């Protein structure tokens, strides 16, 4: 198991989460473009994704507050 107190591991893990977020947001947009019955079946998944996005934003904010010199994540769908 990795030592999460090491900033390199924190950076790597957050980078992986952000990469997953990009994929999930793309899927979210695909679901939103589908017909209403399909979207209705995906409501639970969409709510879970919203929770994931909010949680990730909180993690990014906390990480940025730590203020590791020379490193800062931007908000958004980068």
Short mmCIF file of C-alpha atoms in Angstrom, two decimals:
data_model
loop_
_atom_site.label_atom_id
_atom_site.label_comp_id
_atom_site.label_asym_id
_atom_site.label_seq_id
_atom_site.Cartn_x
_atom_site.Cartn_y
_atom_site.Cartn_z
CA UNK A 1 0.00 0.00 0.00
CA UNK A 2 1.22 3.49 -0.80
CA UNK A 3 2.05 6.04 1.86
CA UNK A 4 -0.56 8.77 1.36
CA UNK A 5 1.44 11.19 3.49
CA UNK A 6 3.91 11.45 0.61
CA UNK A 7 2.88 14.32 -1.66
CA UNK A 8 4.01 12.44 -4.77
CA UNK A 9 1.48 9.69 -4.07
CA UNK A 10 -1.23 12.23 -3.34
CA UNK A 11 -0.47 13.93 -6.63
CA UNK A 12 -0.52 10.64 -8.55
CA UNK A 13 -3.78 9.51 -6.96
CA UNK A 14 -5.50 12.82 -7.60
CA UNK A 15 -4.28 12.77 -11.19
CA UNK A 16 -5.81 9.30 -11.63
CA UNK A 17 -9.09 10.49 -10.12
CA UNK A 18 -9.16 13.47 -12.48
CA UNK A 19 -8.55 11.17 -15.46
CA UNK A 20 -11.48 9.00 -14.36
CA UNK A 21 -13.61 12.11 -13.93
CA UNK A 22 -13.03 13.09 -17.56
CA UNK A 23 -14.21 9.66 -18.73
CA UNK A 24 -17.23 9.70 -16.42
CA UNK A 25 -18.25 13.23 -17.43
CA UNK A 26 -18.10 12.16 -21.08
CA UNK A 27 -20.37 9.20 -20.28
CA UNK A 28 -22.67 11.54 -18.36
CA UNK A 29 -23.05 13.75 -21.43
CA UNK A 30 -23.81 10.69 -23.56
CA UNK A 31 -26.50 9.59 -21.09
CA UNK A 32 -28.00 13.08 -20.99
CA UNK A 33 -28.32 13.09 -24.79
CA UNK A 34 -30.27 9.82 -24.77
CA UNK A 35 -34.03 9.53 -24.79
CA UNK A 36 -36.03 10.19 -21.63
CA UNK A 37 -36.78 6.51 -20.79
CA UNK A 38 -33.08 5.66 -20.99
CA UNK A 39 -32.13 8.64 -18.80
CA UNK A 40 -34.77 7.64 -16.28
CA UNK A 41 -33.10 4.23 -15.93
CA UNK A 42 -29.78 6.00 -15.34
CA UNK A 43 -31.00 8.47 -12.68
CA UNK A 44 -29.26 6.64 -9.84
CA UNK A 45 -25.99 6.53 -11.75
CA UNK A 46 -26.24 10.23 -12.60
CA UNK A 47 -26.83 11.09 -8.92
CA UNK A 48 -23.82 8.99 -7.92
CA UNK A 49 -21.72 10.78 -10.50
CA UNK A 50 -22.81 14.17 -9.14
CA UNK A 51 -21.72 13.04 -5.66
CA UNK A 52 -18.38 11.87 -7.10
CA UNK A 53 -17.86 15.21 -8.86
CA UNK A 54 -18.62 17.21 -5.68
CA UNK A 55 -16.37 14.97 -3.60
CA UNK A 56 -13.55 15.30 -6.12
CA UNK A 57 -13.92 19.09 -6.10
CA UNK A 58 -13.64 19.04 -2.30
CA UNK A 59 -10.52 16.86 -2.52
CA UNK A 60 -9.01 19.22 -5.11
CA UNK A 61 -9.79 22.21 -2.92
CA UNK A 62 -8.25 20.60 0.15
CA UNK A 63 -5.20 19.52 -1.85
CA UNK A 64 -4.75 23.05 -3.19
CA UNK A 65 -5.04 24.44 0.34
CA UNK A 66 -2.14 22.24 1.39
CA UNK A 67 -0.24 24.41 -1.09
CA UNK A 68 2.46 22.02 -2.17
CA UNK A 69 5.08 24.29 -3.79
CA UNK A 70 5.00 24.25 -7.57
CA UNK A 71 1.90 22.11 -7.87
CA UNK A 72 -1.73 23.09 -8.14
CA UNK A 73 -4.72 21.36 -9.73
CA UNK A 74 -7.15 23.45 -11.68
CA UNK A 75 -10.90 23.08 -11.30
CA UNK A 76 -13.00 21.96 -14.20
CA UNK A 77 -13.00 19.14 -16.69
CA UNK A 78 -9.36 19.28 -17.70
#
